mmCIF file of C-alpha atoms in Angstrom:
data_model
loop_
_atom_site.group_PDB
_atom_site.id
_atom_site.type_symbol
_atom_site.label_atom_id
_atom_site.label_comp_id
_atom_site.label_asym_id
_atom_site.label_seq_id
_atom_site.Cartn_x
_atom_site.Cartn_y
_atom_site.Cartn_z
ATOM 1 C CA UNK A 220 -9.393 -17.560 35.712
ATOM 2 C CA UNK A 221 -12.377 -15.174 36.442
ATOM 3 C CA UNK A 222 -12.259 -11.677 37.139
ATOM 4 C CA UNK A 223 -10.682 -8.762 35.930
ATOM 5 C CA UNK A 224 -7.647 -9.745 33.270
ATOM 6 C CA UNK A 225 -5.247 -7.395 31.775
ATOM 7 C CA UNK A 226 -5.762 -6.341 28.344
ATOM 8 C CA UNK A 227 -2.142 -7.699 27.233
ATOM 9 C CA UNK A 228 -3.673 -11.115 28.258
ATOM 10 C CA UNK A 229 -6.942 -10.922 25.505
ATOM 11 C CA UNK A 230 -5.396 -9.289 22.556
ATOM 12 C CA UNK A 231 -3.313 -11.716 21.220
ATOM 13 C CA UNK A 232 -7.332 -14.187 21.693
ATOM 14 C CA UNK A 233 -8.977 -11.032 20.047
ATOM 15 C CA UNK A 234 -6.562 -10.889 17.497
ATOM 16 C CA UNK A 235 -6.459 -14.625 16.934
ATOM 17 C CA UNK A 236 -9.883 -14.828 16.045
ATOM 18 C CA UNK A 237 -9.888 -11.821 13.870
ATOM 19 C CA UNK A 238 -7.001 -12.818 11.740
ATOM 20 C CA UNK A 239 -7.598 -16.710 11.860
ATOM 21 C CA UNK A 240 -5.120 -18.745 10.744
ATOM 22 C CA UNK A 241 -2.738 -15.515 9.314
ATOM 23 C CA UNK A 242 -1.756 -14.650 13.409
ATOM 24 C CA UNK A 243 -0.716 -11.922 14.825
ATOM 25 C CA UNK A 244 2.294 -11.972 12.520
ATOM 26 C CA UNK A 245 0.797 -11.398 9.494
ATOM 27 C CA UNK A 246 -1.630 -8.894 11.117
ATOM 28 C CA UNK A 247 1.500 -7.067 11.997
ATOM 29 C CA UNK A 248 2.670 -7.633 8.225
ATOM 30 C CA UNK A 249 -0.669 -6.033 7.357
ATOM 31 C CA UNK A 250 -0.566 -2.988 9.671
ATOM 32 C CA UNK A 251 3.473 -2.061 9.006
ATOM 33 C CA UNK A 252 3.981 -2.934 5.872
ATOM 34 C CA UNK A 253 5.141 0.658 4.704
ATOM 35 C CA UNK A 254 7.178 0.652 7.434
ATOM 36 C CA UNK A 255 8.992 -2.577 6.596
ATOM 37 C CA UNK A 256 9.120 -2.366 2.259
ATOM 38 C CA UNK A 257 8.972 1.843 2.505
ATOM 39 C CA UNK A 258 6.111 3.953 1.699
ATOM 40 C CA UNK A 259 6.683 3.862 -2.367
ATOM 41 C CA UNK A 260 6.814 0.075 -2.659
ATOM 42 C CA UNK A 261 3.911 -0.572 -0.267
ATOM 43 C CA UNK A 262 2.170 1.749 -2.729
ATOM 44 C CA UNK A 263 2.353 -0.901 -5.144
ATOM 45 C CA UNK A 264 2.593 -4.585 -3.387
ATOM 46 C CA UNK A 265 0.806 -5.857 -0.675
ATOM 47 C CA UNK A 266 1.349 -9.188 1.360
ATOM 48 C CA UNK A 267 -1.239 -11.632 0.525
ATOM 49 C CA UNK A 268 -0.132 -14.695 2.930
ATOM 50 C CA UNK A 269 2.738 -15.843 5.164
ATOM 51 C CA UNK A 270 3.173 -20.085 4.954
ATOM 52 C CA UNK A 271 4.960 -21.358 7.595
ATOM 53 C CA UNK A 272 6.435 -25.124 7.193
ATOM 54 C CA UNK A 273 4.437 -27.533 8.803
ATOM 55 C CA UNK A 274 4.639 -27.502 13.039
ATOM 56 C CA UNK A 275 7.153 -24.152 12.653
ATOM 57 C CA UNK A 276 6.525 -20.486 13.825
ATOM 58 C CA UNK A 277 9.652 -19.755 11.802
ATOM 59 C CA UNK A 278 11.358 -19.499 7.803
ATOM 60 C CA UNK A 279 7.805 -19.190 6.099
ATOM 61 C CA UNK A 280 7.011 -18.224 2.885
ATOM 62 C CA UNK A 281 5.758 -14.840 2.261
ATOM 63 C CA UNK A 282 3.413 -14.187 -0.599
ATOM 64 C CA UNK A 283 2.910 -10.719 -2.070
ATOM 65 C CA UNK A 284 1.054 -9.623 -4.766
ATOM 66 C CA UNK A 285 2.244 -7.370 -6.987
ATOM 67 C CA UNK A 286 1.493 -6.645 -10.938
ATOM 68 C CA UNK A 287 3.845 -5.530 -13.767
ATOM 69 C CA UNK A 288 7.334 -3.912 -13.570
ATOM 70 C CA UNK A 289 7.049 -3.987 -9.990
ATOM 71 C CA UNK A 290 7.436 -7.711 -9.951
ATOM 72 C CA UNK A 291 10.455 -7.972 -11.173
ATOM 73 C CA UNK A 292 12.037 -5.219 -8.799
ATOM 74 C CA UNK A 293 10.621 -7.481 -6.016
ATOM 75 C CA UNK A 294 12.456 -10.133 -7.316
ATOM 76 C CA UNK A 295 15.755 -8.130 -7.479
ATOM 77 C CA UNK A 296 15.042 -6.741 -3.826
ATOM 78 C CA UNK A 297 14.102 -10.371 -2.222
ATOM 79 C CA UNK A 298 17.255 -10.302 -0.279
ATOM 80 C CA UNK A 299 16.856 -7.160 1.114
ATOM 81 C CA UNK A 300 12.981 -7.291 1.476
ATOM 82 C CA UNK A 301 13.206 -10.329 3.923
ATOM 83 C CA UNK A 302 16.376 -8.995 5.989
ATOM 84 C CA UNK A 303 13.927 -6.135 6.776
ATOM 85 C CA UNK A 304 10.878 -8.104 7.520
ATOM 86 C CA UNK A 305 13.256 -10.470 9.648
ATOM 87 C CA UNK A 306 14.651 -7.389 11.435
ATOM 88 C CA UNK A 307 11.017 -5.925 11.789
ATOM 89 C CA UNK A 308 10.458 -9.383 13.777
ATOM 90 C CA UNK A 309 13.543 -9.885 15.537
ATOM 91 C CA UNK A 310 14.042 -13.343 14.340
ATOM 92 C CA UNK A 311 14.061 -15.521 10.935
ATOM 93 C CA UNK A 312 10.371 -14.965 10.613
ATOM 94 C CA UNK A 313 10.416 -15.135 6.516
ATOM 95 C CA UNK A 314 12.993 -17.180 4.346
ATOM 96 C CA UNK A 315 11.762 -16.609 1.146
ATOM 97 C CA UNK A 316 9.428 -14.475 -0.897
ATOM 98 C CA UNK A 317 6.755 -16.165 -3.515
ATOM 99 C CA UNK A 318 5.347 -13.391 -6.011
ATOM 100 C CA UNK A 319 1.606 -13.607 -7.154
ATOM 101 C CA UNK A 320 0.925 -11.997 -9.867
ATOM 102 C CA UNK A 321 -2.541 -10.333 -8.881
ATOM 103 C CA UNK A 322 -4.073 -6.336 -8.757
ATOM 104 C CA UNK A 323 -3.677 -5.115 -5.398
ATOM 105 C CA UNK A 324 -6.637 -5.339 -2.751
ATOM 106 C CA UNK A 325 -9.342 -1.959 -3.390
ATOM 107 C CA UNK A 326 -7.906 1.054 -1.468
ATOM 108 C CA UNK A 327 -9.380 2.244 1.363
ATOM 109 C CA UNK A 328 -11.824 5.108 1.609
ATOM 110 C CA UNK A 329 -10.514 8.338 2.271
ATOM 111 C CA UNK A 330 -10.146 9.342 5.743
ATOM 112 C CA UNK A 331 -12.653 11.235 6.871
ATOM 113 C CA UNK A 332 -11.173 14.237 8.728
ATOM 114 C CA UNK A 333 -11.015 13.609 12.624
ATOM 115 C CA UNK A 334 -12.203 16.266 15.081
ATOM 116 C CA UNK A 335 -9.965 17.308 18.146
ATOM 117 C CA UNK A 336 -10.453 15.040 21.603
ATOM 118 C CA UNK A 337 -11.765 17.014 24.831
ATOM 119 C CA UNK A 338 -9.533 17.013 27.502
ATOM 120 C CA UNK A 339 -12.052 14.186 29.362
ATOM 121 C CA UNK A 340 -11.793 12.534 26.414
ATOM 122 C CA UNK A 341 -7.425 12.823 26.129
ATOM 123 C CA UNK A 342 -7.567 11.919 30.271
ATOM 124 C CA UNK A 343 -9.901 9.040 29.602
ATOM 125 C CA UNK A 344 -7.595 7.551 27.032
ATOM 126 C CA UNK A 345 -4.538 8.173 29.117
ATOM 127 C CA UNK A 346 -5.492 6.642 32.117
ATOM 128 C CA UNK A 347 -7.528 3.591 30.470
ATOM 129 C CA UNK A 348 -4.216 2.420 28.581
ATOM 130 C CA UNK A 349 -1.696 3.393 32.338
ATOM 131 C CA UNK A 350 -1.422 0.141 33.584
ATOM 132 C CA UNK A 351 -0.692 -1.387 30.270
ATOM 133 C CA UNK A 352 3.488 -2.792 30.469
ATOM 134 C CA UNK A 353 4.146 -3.395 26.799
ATOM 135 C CA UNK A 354 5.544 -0.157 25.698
ATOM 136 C CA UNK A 355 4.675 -1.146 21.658
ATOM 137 C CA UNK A 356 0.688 -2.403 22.930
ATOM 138 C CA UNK A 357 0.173 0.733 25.304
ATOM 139 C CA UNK A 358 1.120 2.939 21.971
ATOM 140 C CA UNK A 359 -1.316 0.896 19.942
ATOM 141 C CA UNK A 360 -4.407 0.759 21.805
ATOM 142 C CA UNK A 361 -3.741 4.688 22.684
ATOM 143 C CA UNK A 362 -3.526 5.312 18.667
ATOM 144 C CA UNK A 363 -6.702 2.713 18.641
ATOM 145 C CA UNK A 364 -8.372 4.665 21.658
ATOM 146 C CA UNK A 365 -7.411 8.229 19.572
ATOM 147 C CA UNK A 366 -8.977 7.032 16.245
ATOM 148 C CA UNK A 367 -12.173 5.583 17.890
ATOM 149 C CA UNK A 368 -13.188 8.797 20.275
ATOM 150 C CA UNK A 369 -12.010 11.166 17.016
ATOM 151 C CA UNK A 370 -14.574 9.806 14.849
ATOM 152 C CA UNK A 371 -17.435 12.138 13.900
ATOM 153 C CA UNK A 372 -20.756 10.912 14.680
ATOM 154 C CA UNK A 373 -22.944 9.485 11.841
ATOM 155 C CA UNK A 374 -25.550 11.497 10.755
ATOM 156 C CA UNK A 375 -29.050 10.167 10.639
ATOM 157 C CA UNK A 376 -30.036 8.644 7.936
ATOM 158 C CA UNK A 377 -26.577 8.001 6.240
#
């Protein structure tokens, strides 16, 4: 195909390469995870890797890393945990939770405080995501379009 293509068409390529063999559903894992387990519990677990059985999409194994007390809560809450991550997907995406033992991935740096957008910039982002049809994709890349134009410019020499 050459030309023009809609940006629904190269994410799920873009994304592909960037999360490798984890896909888009563990990227999604990744980015909602407070969403899915709450805010307090994502505090203190974080998925490390979703297995899926050999030639399935579906019923994989989702490892999460987690240290001390927390652990065992996990283990009480496994049930529950994977109903939510199923319902999060819309189908049996996870069967069963595996527990690793591990300190949680370094935190990110602190956000650094975004300025306002310009009105060119809030009409640029509007009408650059218009023609998008996914409802949940035109939401991303306008929260992706947001964060990237609300940056402050680097300094020079930092």
């Amino acid at each position: 195909m050459s030309g023009p293509r809609r940006i629904g068409q190269t994410v799920p390529d873009v994304a592909g390469k960037v999360l490798g063999k984890r896909g888009l559903a563990f990227g999604a894992l990744i980015t909602d995870w407070p969403a899915i387990v709450g805010q307090q519990m994502a505090l203190r677990t974080a998925p490390d890797k979703l297995s899926f059985p050999r030639g399935k999409r579906e019923e994989a194994t989702l490892h999460i890393r987690a240290m001390g007390a927390i652990a065992l809560e996990l283990q009480h809450l496994e049930p529950q945990i994977v109903e939510r991550i199923n319902s999060f997907f819309g189908y049996r995406a996870v069967a069963r939770i595996k527990l690793i033992h591990a300190a949680l991935p370094p935190a990110p740096s602190p956000m650094v405080r975004q300025r306002t957008l310009t009105m060119d910039e809030e009409i640029s982002v509007t009408t650059t995501i218009a023609t998008v049809e996914d409802e949940e994709l035109r939401a991303t890349l306008e929260r992706f379009g947001r964060s990237l134009l609300a940056r402050p410019a680097k300094r020079p020499g930092r």
